[in-house]
PDB file of C-alpha atoms in Angstrom:
ATOM      1  CA  UNK A   1      27.019 -16.678  -1.120  1.00 64.00           C
ATOM      2  CA  UNK A   2      23.732 -17.753   0.482  1.00 70.00           C
ATOM      3  CA  UNK A   3      20.927 -15.290   1.198  1.00 78.00           C
ATOM      4  CA  UNK A   4      18.352 -15.549   3.963  1.00 80.00           C
ATOM      5  CA  UNK A   5      15.099 -14.012   2.748  1.00 81.00           C
ATOM      6  CA  UNK A   6      13.146 -12.046   5.394  1.00 80.00           C
ATOM      7  CA  UNK A   7       9.527 -13.028   5.904  1.00 77.00           C
ATOM      8  CA  UNK A   8       8.314  -9.714   4.498  1.00 77.00           C
ATOM      9  CA  UNK A   9       9.882 -10.545   1.129  1.00 79.00           C
ATOM     10  CA  UNK A  10       8.164 -13.933   0.907  1.00 78.00           C
ATOM     11  CA  UNK A  11       5.559 -12.547  -1.488  1.00 80.00           C
ATOM     12  CA  UNK A  12       8.109 -12.443  -4.329  1.00 80.00           C
ATOM     13  CA  UNK A  13       8.054 -16.246  -4.499  1.00 83.00           C
ATOM     14  CA  UNK A  14       4.476 -16.071  -5.814  1.00 82.00           C
ATOM     15  CA  UNK A  15       5.341 -14.232  -9.039  1.00 82.00           C
ATOM     16  CA  UNK A  16       7.672 -15.351 -11.870  1.00 85.00           C
ATOM     17  CA  UNK A  17       9.682 -12.109 -11.839  1.00 85.00           C
ATOM     18  CA  UNK A  18      10.113 -12.475  -8.096  1.00 84.00           C
ATOM     19  CA  UNK A  19      11.411 -16.014  -8.380  1.00 87.00           C
ATOM     20  CA  UNK A  20      13.902 -14.893 -11.031  1.00 89.00           C
ATOM     21  CA  UNK A  21      15.075 -12.079  -8.759  1.00 88.00           C
ATOM     22  CA  UNK A  22      15.476 -14.458  -5.801  1.00 87.00           C
ATOM     23  CA  UNK A  23      17.538 -16.813  -7.933  1.00 88.00           C
ATOM     24  CA  UNK A  24      19.804 -13.924  -8.951  1.00 90.00           C
ATOM     25  CA  UNK A  25      20.246 -12.482  -5.448  1.00 90.00           C
ATOM     26  CA  UNK A  26      23.280 -14.542  -4.352  1.00 91.00           C
ATOM     27  CA  UNK A  27      25.193 -13.428  -7.432  1.00 94.00           C
ATOM     28  CA  UNK A  28      24.099  -9.820  -7.033  1.00 94.00           C
ATOM     29  CA  UNK A  29      25.139  -9.802  -3.396  1.00 94.00           C
ATOM     30  CA  UNK A  30      28.518 -11.391  -4.114  1.00 94.00           C
ATOM     31  CA  UNK A  31      29.153  -8.943  -6.946  1.00 95.00           C
ATOM     32  CA  UNK A  32      28.402  -5.921  -4.765  1.00 96.00           C
ATOM     33  CA  UNK A  33      30.523  -7.224  -1.901  1.00 95.00           C
ATOM     34  CA  UNK A  34      33.454  -7.629  -4.297  1.00 96.00           C
ATOM     35  CA  UNK A  35      32.914  -4.321  -6.135  1.00 95.00           C
ATOM     36  CA  UNK A  36      32.765  -2.224  -2.969  1.00 97.00           C
ATOM     37  CA  UNK A  37      34.903  -4.397  -0.666  1.00 97.00           C
ATOM     38  CA  UNK A  38      32.063  -4.971   1.763  1.00 97.00           C
ATOM     39  CA  UNK A  39      31.597  -7.132   4.787  1.00 96.00           C
ATOM     40  CA  UNK A  40      27.873  -7.789   5.100  1.00 94.00           C
ATOM     41  CA  UNK A  41      25.681  -9.064   7.906  1.00 93.00           C
ATOM     42  CA  UNK A  42      22.303 -10.831   7.955  1.00 90.00           C
ATOM     43  CA  UNK A  43      19.433  -8.972   6.233  1.00 90.00           C
ATOM     44  CA  UNK A  44      17.305  -6.530   8.170  1.00 89.00           C
ATOM     45  CA  UNK A  45      14.042  -8.337   8.992  1.00 83.00           C
ATOM     46  CA  UNK A  46      11.578  -5.587   8.011  1.00 78.00           C
ATOM     47  CA  UNK A  47      12.270  -5.534   4.252  1.00 73.00           C
ATOM     48  CA  UNK A  48       9.252  -5.715   1.942  1.00 77.00           C
ATOM     49  CA  UNK A  49      10.384  -4.392  -1.468  1.00 81.00           C
ATOM     50  CA  UNK A  50      14.138  -4.913  -1.321  1.00 89.00           C
ATOM     51  CA  UNK A  51      16.837  -6.905   0.436  1.00 90.00           C
ATOM     52  CA  UNK A  52      18.696  -4.640   2.883  1.00 93.00           C
ATOM     53  CA  UNK A  53      21.786  -5.739   4.759  1.00 94.00           C
ATOM     54  CA  UNK A  54      24.157  -4.007   7.185  1.00 95.00           C
ATOM     55  CA  UNK A  55      27.527  -3.545   5.538  1.00 97.00           C
ATOM     56  CA  UNK A  56      30.971  -2.256   6.420  1.00 97.00           C
ATOM     57  CA  UNK A  57      33.372  -0.634   3.972  1.00 97.00           C
ATOM     58  CA  UNK A  58      37.118  -1.329   4.001  1.00 96.00           C
ATOM     59  CA  UNK A  59      37.731   1.911   5.962  1.00 96.00           C
ATOM     60  CA  UNK A  60      35.242   0.850   8.645  1.00 95.00           C
ATOM     61  CA  UNK A  61      32.371   3.061   7.470  1.00 95.00           C
ATOM     62  CA  UNK A  62      29.040   1.522   8.416  1.00 96.00           C
ATOM     63  CA  UNK A  63      26.528   1.415   5.581  1.00 98.00           C
ATOM     64  CA  UNK A  64      23.456  -0.404   4.293  1.00 97.00           C
ATOM     65  CA  UNK A  65      23.521  -2.427   1.085  1.00 97.00           C
ATOM     66  CA  UNK A  66      20.150  -2.398  -0.610  1.00 96.00           C
ATOM     67  CA  UNK A  67      19.289  -4.757  -3.475  1.00 95.00           C
ATOM     68  CA  UNK A  68      16.042  -3.534  -4.982  1.00 93.00           C
ATOM     69  CA  UNK A  69      13.270  -5.691  -6.316  1.00 89.00           C
ATOM     70  CA  UNK A  70      13.034  -4.398  -9.908  1.00 87.00           C
ATOM     71  CA  UNK A  71       9.758  -2.516  -9.692  1.00 86.00           C
ATOM     72  CA  UNK A  72       9.146   0.920 -11.235  1.00 87.00           C
ATOM     73  CA  UNK A  73       8.309   2.652  -7.937  1.00 85.00           C
ATOM     74  CA  UNK A  74      11.929   2.536  -6.765  1.00 86.00           C
ATOM     75  CA  UNK A  75      13.596   3.046 -10.160  1.00 89.00           C
ATOM     76  CA  UNK A  76      14.750   6.576  -9.310  1.00 95.00           C
ATOM     77  CA  UNK A  77      15.519   6.114  -5.607  1.00 96.00           C
ATOM     78  CA  UNK A  78      19.238   6.673  -6.149  1.00 97.00           C
ATOM     79  CA  UNK A  79      18.535   9.832  -8.158  1.00 97.00           C
ATOM     80  CA  UNK A  80      16.371  11.228  -5.359  1.00 98.00           C
ATOM     81  CA  UNK A  81      19.019  10.497  -2.734  1.00 98.00           C
ATOM     82  CA  UNK A  82      21.628  12.173  -4.936  1.00 97.00           C
ATOM     83  CA  UNK A  83      19.428  15.264  -5.295  1.00 97.00           C
ATOM     84  CA  UNK A  84      18.940  15.517  -1.536  1.00 98.00           C
ATOM     85  CA  UNK A  85      22.708  15.066  -0.964  1.00 97.00           C
ATOM     86  CA  UNK A  86      22.224  14.060   2.654  1.00 97.00           C
ATOM     87  CA  UNK A  87      19.953  17.005   3.543  1.00 97.00           C
ATOM     88  CA  UNK A  88      17.207  15.353   5.561  1.00 98.00           C
ATOM     89  CA  UNK A  89      17.788  11.931   3.976  1.00 98.00           C
ATOM     90  CA  UNK A  90      20.444   9.245   4.093  1.00 98.00           C
ATOM     91  CA  UNK A  91      23.496   9.836   1.908  1.00 98.00           C
ATOM     92  CA  UNK A  92      23.972   7.729  -1.199  1.00 98.00           C
ATOM     93  CA  UNK A  93      27.491   6.296  -1.006  1.00 98.00           C
ATOM     94  CA  UNK A  94      27.495   4.241  -4.207  1.00 97.00           C
ATOM     95  CA  UNK A  95      25.092   2.993  -6.847  1.00 97.00           C
ATOM     96  CA  UNK A  96      25.232   0.105  -9.329  1.00 96.00           C
ATOM     97  CA  UNK A  97      22.328   0.624 -11.725  1.00 94.00           C
ATOM     98  CA  UNK A  98      22.822  -2.721 -13.480  1.00 93.00           C
ATOM     99  CA  UNK A  99      22.420  -4.638 -10.238  1.00 94.00           C
ATOM    100  CA  UNK A 100      19.731  -2.261  -8.864  1.00 95.00           C
ATOM    101  CA  UNK A 101      22.041  -1.931  -5.859  1.00 96.00           C
ATOM    102  CA  UNK A 102      22.467   1.047  -3.550  1.00 97.00           C
ATOM    103  CA  UNK A 103      25.009   1.568  -0.812  1.00 98.00           C
ATOM    104  CA  UNK A 104      23.677   4.149   1.637  1.00 98.00           C
ATOM    105  CA  UNK A 105      24.551   5.719   4.948  1.00 97.00           C
ATOM    106  CA  UNK A 106      23.493   3.650   7.954  1.00 97.00           C
ATOM    107  CA  UNK A 107      21.334   5.430  10.523  1.00 97.00           C
ATOM    108  CA  UNK A 108      22.574   4.890  14.062  1.00 95.00           C
ATOM    109  CA  UNK A 109      20.783   4.091  16.325  1.00 96.00           C
ATOM    110  CA  UNK A 110      18.112   3.725  13.619  1.00 95.00           C
ATOM    111  CA  UNK A 111      15.083   4.091  15.890  1.00 97.00           C
ATOM    112  CA  UNK A 112      11.958   4.636  13.751  1.00 97.00           C
ATOM    113  CA  UNK A 113      10.003   7.870  14.031  1.00 98.00           C
ATOM    114  CA  UNK A 114       6.928   6.065  15.328  1.00 98.00           C
ATOM    115  CA  UNK A 115       8.774   5.455  18.600  1.00 98.00           C
ATOM    116  CA  UNK A 116       7.886   9.073  19.426  1.00 98.00           C
ATOM    117  CA  UNK A 117       4.441  10.194  20.605  1.00 97.00           C
ATOM    118  CA  UNK A 118       2.332  11.019  17.559  1.00 97.00           C
ATOM    119  CA  UNK A 119       2.403  14.811  17.841  1.00 97.00           C
ATOM    120  CA  UNK A 120       6.157  14.893  18.385  1.00 98.00           C
ATOM    121  CA  UNK A 121       6.582  12.677  15.322  1.00 98.00           C
ATOM    122  CA  UNK A 122       4.404  15.020  13.260  1.00 98.00           C
ATOM    123  CA  UNK A 123       6.530  17.970  14.398  1.00 98.00           C
ATOM    124  CA  UNK A 124       9.575  16.161  12.977  1.00 98.00           C
ATOM    125  CA  UNK A 125       7.784  15.635   9.662  1.00 98.00           C
ATOM    126  CA  UNK A 126       6.781  19.296   9.452  1.00 98.00           C
ATOM    127  CA  UNK A 127      10.431  20.227   9.912  1.00 97.00           C
ATOM    128  CA  UNK A 128      11.786  17.699   7.419  1.00 98.00           C
ATOM    129  CA  UNK A 129       9.489  17.932   4.429  1.00 98.00           C
ATOM    130  CA  UNK A 130      10.211  21.487   3.242  1.00 98.00           C
ATOM    131  CA  UNK A 131      13.890  20.518   2.979  1.00 97.00           C
ATOM    132  CA  UNK A 132      13.024  17.577   0.719  1.00 98.00           C
ATOM    133  CA  UNK A 133      10.598  19.373  -1.586  1.00 98.00           C
ATOM    134  CA  UNK A 134      13.108  20.442  -4.225  1.00 98.00           C
ATOM    135  CA  UNK A 135      11.897  21.545  -7.684  1.00 97.00           C
ATOM    136  CA  UNK A 136      11.641  18.387  -9.785  1.00 95.00           C
ATOM    137  CA  UNK A 137      11.006  17.141 -13.292  1.00 92.00           C
ATOM    138  CA  UNK A 138      12.613  14.405 -15.404  1.00 92.00           C
ATOM    139  CA  UNK A 139      13.652  11.685 -14.789  1.00 95.00           C
ATOM    140  CA  UNK A 140      11.111  11.444 -11.987  1.00 97.00           C
ATOM    141  CA  UNK A 141       7.698  10.087 -12.968  1.00 97.00           C
ATOM    142  CA  UNK A 142       5.081  12.870 -12.914  1.00 98.00           C
ATOM    143  CA  UNK A 143       2.398  12.411 -10.290  1.00 98.00           C
ATOM    144  CA  UNK A 144      -0.228  13.030 -12.983  1.00 98.00           C
ATOM    145  CA  UNK A 145       1.100  10.055 -14.955  1.00 97.00           C
ATOM    146  CA  UNK A 146       1.180   7.867 -11.853  1.00 97.00           C
ATOM    147  CA  UNK A 147      -2.382   8.870 -10.969  1.00 98.00           C
ATOM    148  CA  UNK A 148      -3.555   8.039 -14.501  1.00 98.00           C
ATOM    149  CA  UNK A 149      -2.137   4.543 -14.045  1.00 97.00           C
ATOM    150  CA  UNK A 150      -3.960   4.127 -10.748  1.00 97.00           C
ATOM    151  CA  UNK A 151      -7.234   5.224 -12.338  1.00 98.00           C
ATOM    152  CA  UNK A 152      -6.770   2.785 -15.214  1.00 97.00           C
ATOM    153  CA  UNK A 153      -5.992  -0.205 -12.981  1.00 97.00           C
ATOM    154  CA  UNK A 154      -8.291   0.330 -10.011  1.00 97.00           C
ATOM    155  CA  UNK A 155     -11.657  -0.785 -11.455  1.00 97.00           C
ATOM    156  CA  UNK A 156     -10.269  -4.080 -12.789  1.00 96.00           C
ATOM    157  CA  UNK A 157      -8.358  -4.747  -9.546  1.00 96.00           C
ATOM    158  CA  UNK A 158     -11.541  -4.049  -7.579  1.00 97.00           C
ATOM    159  CA  UNK A 159     -13.495  -6.551  -9.707  1.00 97.00           C
ATOM    160  CA  UNK A 160     -10.800  -9.259  -9.479  1.00 95.00           C
ATOM    161  CA  UNK A 161     -10.627  -8.879  -5.700  1.00 96.00           C
ATOM    162  CA  UNK A 162     -14.373  -9.474  -5.374  1.00 96.00           C
ATOM    163  CA  UNK A 163     -15.419  -5.835  -4.883  1.00 97.00           C
ATOM    164  CA  UNK A 164     -13.953  -5.533  -1.360  1.00 97.00           C
ATOM    165  CA  UNK A 165     -15.380  -2.042  -0.813  1.00 97.00           C
ATOM    166  CA  UNK A 166     -18.388  -0.071  -1.975  1.00 96.00           C
ATOM    167  CA  UNK A 167     -18.637   1.264  -5.520  1.00 97.00           C
ATOM    168  CA  UNK A 168     -19.244   4.821  -4.331  1.00 97.00           C
ATOM    169  CA  UNK A 169     -15.834   4.844  -2.622  1.00 98.00           C
ATOM    170  CA  UNK A 170     -14.165   3.666  -5.835  1.00 98.00           C
ATOM    171  CA  UNK A 171     -16.002   6.322  -7.851  1.00 98.00           C
ATOM    172  CA  UNK A 172     -15.004   9.014  -5.365  1.00 98.00           C
ATOM    173  CA  UNK A 173     -11.336   8.028  -5.586  1.00 98.00           C
ATOM    174  CA  UNK A 174     -11.393   7.966  -9.392  1.00 98.00           C
ATOM    175  CA  UNK A 175     -13.088  11.368  -9.530  1.00 98.00           C
ATOM    176  CA  UNK A 176     -10.681  12.968  -7.058  1.00 98.00           C
ATOM    177  CA  UNK A 177      -7.616  11.615  -8.857  1.00 98.00           C
ATOM    178  CA  UNK A 178      -8.871  12.913 -12.206  1.00 97.00           C
ATOM    179  CA  UNK A 179      -9.654  16.341 -10.763  1.00 97.00           C
ATOM    180  CA  UNK A 180      -6.415  16.764  -8.812  1.00 98.00           C
ATOM    181  CA  UNK A 181      -3.967  15.504 -11.423  1.00 97.00           C
ATOM    182  CA  UNK A 182      -4.650  18.352 -13.834  1.00 95.00           C
ATOM    183  CA  UNK A 183      -4.818  21.207 -11.310  1.00 98.00           C
ATOM    184  CA  UNK A 184      -1.562  20.809  -9.393  1.00 98.00           C
ATOM    185  CA  UNK A 185       0.733  23.466  -8.037  1.00 96.00           C
ATOM    186  CA  UNK A 186       4.519  23.610  -8.356  1.00 98.00           C
ATOM    187  CA  UNK A 187       6.125  20.261  -9.124  1.00 98.00           C
ATOM    188  CA  UNK A 188       8.588  19.213  -6.433  1.00 98.00           C
ATOM    189  CA  UNK A 189      10.297  16.006  -5.383  1.00 98.00           C
ATOM    190  CA  UNK A 190       7.715  14.058  -3.362  1.00 98.00           C
ATOM    191  CA  UNK A 191       7.969  10.642  -1.765  1.00 97.00           C
ATOM    192  CA  UNK A 192       4.950   8.368  -2.055  1.00 95.00           C
ATOM    193  CA  UNK A 193       6.128   6.055   0.747  1.00 92.00           C
ATOM    194  CA  UNK A 194       7.162   8.516   3.468  1.00 96.00           C
ATOM    195  CA  UNK A 195       5.563   6.786   6.452  1.00 96.00           C
ATOM    196  CA  UNK A 196       6.802   6.856  10.044  1.00 97.00           C
ATOM    197  CA  UNK A 197       8.803   3.644   9.609  1.00 95.00           C
ATOM    198  CA  UNK A 198      10.895   5.255   6.862  1.00 96.00           C
ATOM    199  CA  UNK A 199      12.237   8.090   9.019  1.00 98.00           C
ATOM    200  CA  UNK A 200      15.013   6.934  11.353  1.00 98.00           C
ATOM    201  CA  UNK A 201      16.939   8.421  14.260  1.00 98.00           C
ATOM    202  CA  UNK A 202      20.520   9.135  13.206  1.00 97.00           C
ATOM    203  CA  UNK A 203      23.747  10.676  14.473  1.00 95.00           C
ATOM    204  CA  UNK A 204      24.583  13.104  11.643  1.00 95.00           C
ATOM    205  CA  UNK A 205      21.088  14.625  11.847  1.00 97.00           C
ATOM    206  CA  UNK A 206      18.403  13.842  14.419  1.00 97.00           C
ATOM    207  CA  UNK A 207      16.161  12.174  11.801  1.00 98.00           C
ATOM    208  CA  UNK A 208      16.804  10.979   8.243  1.00 98.00           C
ATOM    209  CA  UNK A 209      14.475   9.682   5.542  1.00 98.00           C
ATOM    210  CA  UNK A 210      15.183   6.274   3.985  1.00 96.00           C
ATOM    211  CA  UNK A 211      13.704   4.224   1.124  1.00 94.00           C
ATOM    212  CA  UNK A 212      12.092   6.948  -1.005  1.00 95.00           C
ATOM    213  CA  UNK A 213       9.708   6.140  -3.838  1.00 95.00           C
ATOM    214  CA  UNK A 214      10.034   9.463  -5.650  1.00 97.00           C
ATOM    215  CA  UNK A 215       7.672  11.298  -7.969  1.00 98.00           C
ATOM    216  CA  UNK A 216       7.434  14.839  -9.293  1.00 98.00           C
ATOM    217  CA  UNK A 217       4.216  16.304  -7.953  1.00 98.00           C
ATOM    218  CA  UNK A 218       2.637  19.011  -5.835  1.00 98.00           C
ATOM    219  CA  UNK A 219       3.396  19.408  -2.135  1.00 98.00           C
ATOM    220  CA  UNK A 220      -0.111  18.331  -1.085  1.00 98.00           C
ATOM    221  CA  UNK A 221       0.712  14.813  -2.240  1.00 98.00           C
ATOM    222  CA  UNK A 222       3.920  14.755  -0.203  1.00 98.00           C
ATOM    223  CA  UNK A 223       2.180  14.082   3.138  1.00 98.00           C
ATOM    224  CA  UNK A 224      -0.189  11.359   1.901  1.00 98.00           C
ATOM    225  CA  UNK A 225       1.887   8.400   3.086  1.00 97.00           C
ATOM    226  CA  UNK A 226       2.177   9.901   6.578  1.00 98.00           C
ATOM    227  CA  UNK A 227      -1.588  10.462   6.712  1.00 98.00           C
ATOM    228  CA  UNK A 228      -2.252   6.940   5.444  1.00 97.00           C
ATOM    229  CA  UNK A 229       0.354   5.027   7.464  1.00 96.00           C
ATOM    230  CA  UNK A 230      -0.741   3.050  10.505  1.00 96.00           C
ATOM    231  CA  UNK A 231       2.465   3.537  12.507  1.00 96.00           C
ATOM    232  CA  UNK A 232       1.163   6.623  14.352  1.00 97.00           C
ATOM    233  CA  UNK A 233      -2.263   5.167  15.034  1.00 97.00           C
ATOM    234  CA  UNK A 234      -5.030   3.530  13.027  1.00 97.00           C
ATOM    235  CA  UNK A 235      -8.403   5.028  13.869  1.00 98.00           C
ATOM    236  CA  UNK A 236     -10.687   7.677  12.359  1.00 97.00           C
ATOM    237  CA  UNK A 237      -9.494  10.212  14.922  1.00 98.00           C
ATOM    238  CA  UNK A 238      -5.780   9.463  14.370  1.00 98.00           C
ATOM    239  CA  UNK A 239      -6.027   9.625  10.574  1.00 98.00           C
ATOM    240  CA  UNK A 240      -8.004  12.867  10.600  1.00 98.00           C
ATOM    241  CA  UNK A 241      -5.655  14.397  13.156  1.00 98.00           C
ATOM    242  CA  UNK A 242      -2.646  13.685  10.940  1.00 98.00           C
ATOM    243  CA  UNK A 243      -4.494  15.137   7.942  1.00 98.00           C
ATOM    244  CA  UNK A 244      -5.292  18.372   9.754  1.00 98.00           C
ATOM    245  CA  UNK A 245      -2.016  18.714  11.649  1.00 98.00           C
ATOM    246  CA  UNK A 246       0.241  18.196   8.630  1.00 98.00           C
ATOM    247  CA  UNK A 247      -1.867  20.342   6.317  1.00 98.00           C
ATOM    248  CA  UNK A 248      -1.908  23.241   8.775  1.00 98.00           C
ATOM    249  CA  UNK A 249       1.730  22.888   9.798  1.00 98.00           C
ATOM    250  CA  UNK A 250       2.949  22.922   6.198  1.00 98.00           C
ATOM    251  CA  UNK A 251       0.479  25.436   4.783  1.00 98.00           C
ATOM    252  CA  UNK A 252      -1.211  22.917   2.480  1.00 98.00           C
ATOM    253  CA  UNK A 253      -4.725  22.804   1.041  1.00 98.00           C
ATOM    254  CA  UNK A 254      -6.341  20.232   3.330  1.00 98.00           C
ATOM    255  CA  UNK A 255      -8.978  19.173   0.794  1.00 98.00           C
ATOM    256  CA  UNK A 256      -6.347  18.491  -1.870  1.00 98.00           C
ATOM    257  CA  UNK A 257      -4.380  16.446   0.666  1.00 98.00           C
ATOM    258  CA  UNK A 258      -7.568  14.552   1.550  1.00 98.00           C
ATOM    259  CA  UNK A 259      -8.332  13.847  -2.107  1.00 98.00           C
ATOM    260  CA  UNK A 260      -4.836  12.595  -2.904  1.00 98.00           C
ATOM    261  CA  UNK A 261      -4.895  10.476   0.256  1.00 98.00           C
ATOM    262  CA  UNK A 262      -8.204   8.847  -0.664  1.00 98.00           C
ATOM    263  CA  UNK A 263      -6.999   8.158  -4.199  1.00 98.00           C
ATOM    264  CA  UNK A 264      -3.567   6.736  -3.465  1.00 97.00           C
ATOM    265  CA  UNK A 265      -4.639   4.837  -0.358  1.00 98.00           C
ATOM    266  CA  UNK A 266      -7.369   3.077  -2.308  1.00 97.00           C
ATOM    267  CA  UNK A 267      -5.038   2.477  -5.268  1.00 97.00           C
ATOM    268  CA  UNK A 268      -2.637   0.767  -2.849  1.00 96.00           C
ATOM    269  CA  UNK A 269      -5.381  -1.253  -1.125  1.00 97.00           C
ATOM    270  CA  UNK A 270      -5.126  -4.203  -3.535  1.00 95.00           C
ATOM    271  CA  UNK A 271      -1.851  -5.805  -4.544  1.00 86.00           C
ATOM    272  CA  UNK A 272      -2.062  -8.914  -6.673  1.00 79.00           C
ATOM    273  CA  UNK A 273      -4.319 -11.286  -4.752  1.00 80.00           C
ATOM    274  CA  UNK A 274      -3.937  -9.419  -1.440  1.00 87.00           C
ATOM    275  CA  UNK A 275      -6.463  -6.923  -0.092  1.00 94.00           C
ATOM    276  CA  UNK A 276      -5.056  -4.481   2.462  1.00 95.00           C
ATOM    277  CA  UNK A 277      -8.100  -3.863   4.622  1.00 97.00           C
ATOM    278  CA  UNK A 278      -6.447  -1.146   6.717  1.00 97.00           C
ATOM    279  CA  UNK A 279      -6.000   0.976   3.597  1.00 97.00           C
ATOM    280  CA  UNK A 280      -9.672   0.541   2.756  1.00 98.00           C
ATOM    281  CA  UNK A 281     -10.629   1.595   6.281  1.00 98.00           C
ATOM    282  CA  UNK A 282      -8.393   4.659   6.044  1.00 98.00           C
ATOM    283  CA  UNK A 283      -9.901   5.692   2.699  1.00 98.00           C
ATOM    284  CA  UNK A 284     -13.409   5.337   4.151  1.00 98.00           C
ATOM    285  CA  UNK A 285     -12.507   7.486   7.173  1.00 98.00           C
ATOM    286  CA  UNK A 286     -11.005  10.180   4.949  1.00 98.00           C
ATOM    287  CA  UNK A 287     -14.103  10.109   2.755  1.00 97.00           C
ATOM    288  CA  UNK A 288     -16.405  10.370   5.779  1.00 95.00           C
ATOM    289  CA  UNK A 289     -18.019   6.979   5.122  1.00 91.00           C
ATOM    290  CA  UNK A 290     -17.473   5.570   8.620  1.00 80.00           C
TER     291      UNK A 290
END
């Protein structure tokens, strides 16, 4: 079985683990198709961290087959979907841990949340998130542990990338992460990649979350990806509006949200040899350095 790799997944060719995964994909895909009796179509073009393909089960049920790149961020995606049990998120239909393969409900029509005007989209998020914030612990990675990893890696990544932003911004992010990690509120199931492209229009519910990268952490962290994401506008005013609107609408401490957003956005601003300048801009705007 041949596999067409979407452009967004091209980065995996640059790392040895990625090349190994690409070489294994045809076998993984064939194995899943046989195990679950699937008919699969061409991959969705927007994939970045997994190969996702439309699939149909023997009874005609429409689904999505997702073959994950084996990174730690998505290790507990299936567990999160199981915990949510279709409440505000796509249903997990089947899971093959050995293949890092998930079969999930397909959202129809699948229109992304960012097709709405920004304030309407934020209203959807305010309605969805409390349903997803279930009490959480093991096996989900604690946010404090994840933040410690960011703090450990960020200075070296910044040096290797040629110091692409000012030292005072790095120091601010490191300080905020250290302060916030040890003073959190109740630990709930949060999603560190809940941007407006990962909430889709569906038939069973108006909007469903897809592709979670779950952690156990406080609610203030749970809106960071929506504040950071560019899908609902990339400007100082748009970023600050999302920060204020989501914090107020969900009863969150706006300064804790701001601190987590600065820290994670900057931690995610360098990946390998790539510098994501929009993340750096967003962190500067949140820090008031514009």
